[in-house]
């Protein structure tokens, strides 16, 4: 059975775009809270961007977190239906539980956890308030933390895919309304791009084409391992390249996971066939992108923008990963210890990270001095 040590190490992101190791004292959980012994914390683009920009306050990043419950208060255990030693994935949201968004299943839009409205989430709370990020040996679980039990036998590295895959399933099957036998195009072979490709293959897409730039060639090889077609954009007609990969057809669903470049929106509209759907997975910079309304109306196109996921898609992601058929088990994992988190975030921001987008912080592996074995 797990027990709580007196202190824990964490990688703290600093305002200057650097990081340092810091030790934090731990105190037993109150009746409404808990402590997670972090097994793995996946690094996503949000972490990279926040670190590169420089945070306003010292912060323990990390919001794709899995681990084992090390200490659980009595009321928290009853509320979560979990106990010490249980393996869980932690959503980043910290919702109020009572507003309209929460009571209708849209707690990702709760004002209390809406970052654009000053809300709070796992991985964004200042370090002077304690350990509220996954890049640490232990994570404090407040009363409003959202937890899901992990299936037995699911490795920690594969479990770190749960939230990106849940996002991908939500974006593809709900927002994109993708159906078996349809053509799916994904712009961008990053963390979420690969998850979307895996989701599309598991959903029975007729063809899945993932597009990238010459610098993405190694990641596109990983996409090919999922059974998808790939396109490396050159100087020629990008839309023609994608249509050729689809055998001359258009895409029923295009998911723009290519990052901030607003030019990808116009390209995506070129790729969508009549009555097709375009899903925007992140804001552009600058935020205003051209939308050709003639194309949209003449071809009856639908454009949806997305954020996060609903809880039912977390369940679907857990089931898919546990089945061993997601394909993501074939994607290599780059493991990072706490001492190397800052340098890895800098490498990723500079485009010098590993070929795989699945970069996972393992606070207890490789072992840190004074750390304890997993429960």
PDB file of C-alpha atoms in Angstrom, residues 4-11 21-26 35-36 131 136-139 338 364 370-371:
ATOM      1  CA  UNK A   4       3.030   9.610   1.706  1.00  0.00           C
ATOM      2  CA  UNK A   5       6.657  10.758   2.152  1.00  0.00           C
ATOM      3  CA  UNK A   6       7.621  13.974   3.922  1.00  0.00           C
ATOM      4  CA  UNK A   7       8.556  15.781   0.705  1.00  0.00           C
ATOM      5  CA  UNK A   8       8.614  15.451  -3.064  1.00  0.00           C
ATOM      6  CA  UNK A   9      10.678  16.723  -5.987  1.00  0.00           C
ATOM      7  CA  UNK A  10       9.191  18.726  -8.833  1.00  0.00           C
ATOM      8  CA  UNK A  11      10.363  20.468 -11.977  1.00  0.00           C
ATOM      9  CA  UNK A  21      14.263  21.200  -9.516  1.00  0.00           C
ATOM     10  CA  UNK A  22      12.639  22.070  -6.216  1.00  0.00           C
ATOM     11  CA  UNK A  23      11.594  20.029  -3.182  1.00  0.00           C
ATOM     12  CA  UNK A  24       8.151  20.577  -1.654  1.00  0.00           C
ATOM     13  CA  UNK A  25       6.873  19.467   1.771  1.00  0.00           C
ATOM     14  CA  UNK A  26       3.895  17.086   1.777  1.00  0.00           C
ATOM     15  CA  UNK A  35      -2.432  12.810  -3.231  1.00  0.00           C
ATOM     16  CA  UNK A  36      -1.374  11.087  -6.455  1.00  0.00           C
ATOM     17  CA  UNK A 131       2.090  20.698  -6.120  1.00  0.00           C
ATOM     18  CA  UNK A 136       6.456  16.155  -9.937  1.00  0.00           C
ATOM     19  CA  UNK A 137       6.792  13.029  -7.839  1.00  0.00           C
ATOM     20  CA  UNK A 138       3.427  13.736  -6.209  1.00  0.00           C
ATOM     21  CA  UNK A 139       0.369  15.718  -7.303  1.00  0.00           C
ATOM     22  CA  UNK A 338      12.485  15.385 -13.671  1.00  0.00           C
ATOM     23  CA  UNK A 364      10.372   8.012 -10.534  1.00  0.00           C
ATOM     24  CA  UNK A 370      15.769   9.753  -2.412  1.00  0.00           C
ATOM     25  CA  UNK A 371      12.731   8.655  -4.423  1.00  0.00           C
TER      26      UNK A 371
END
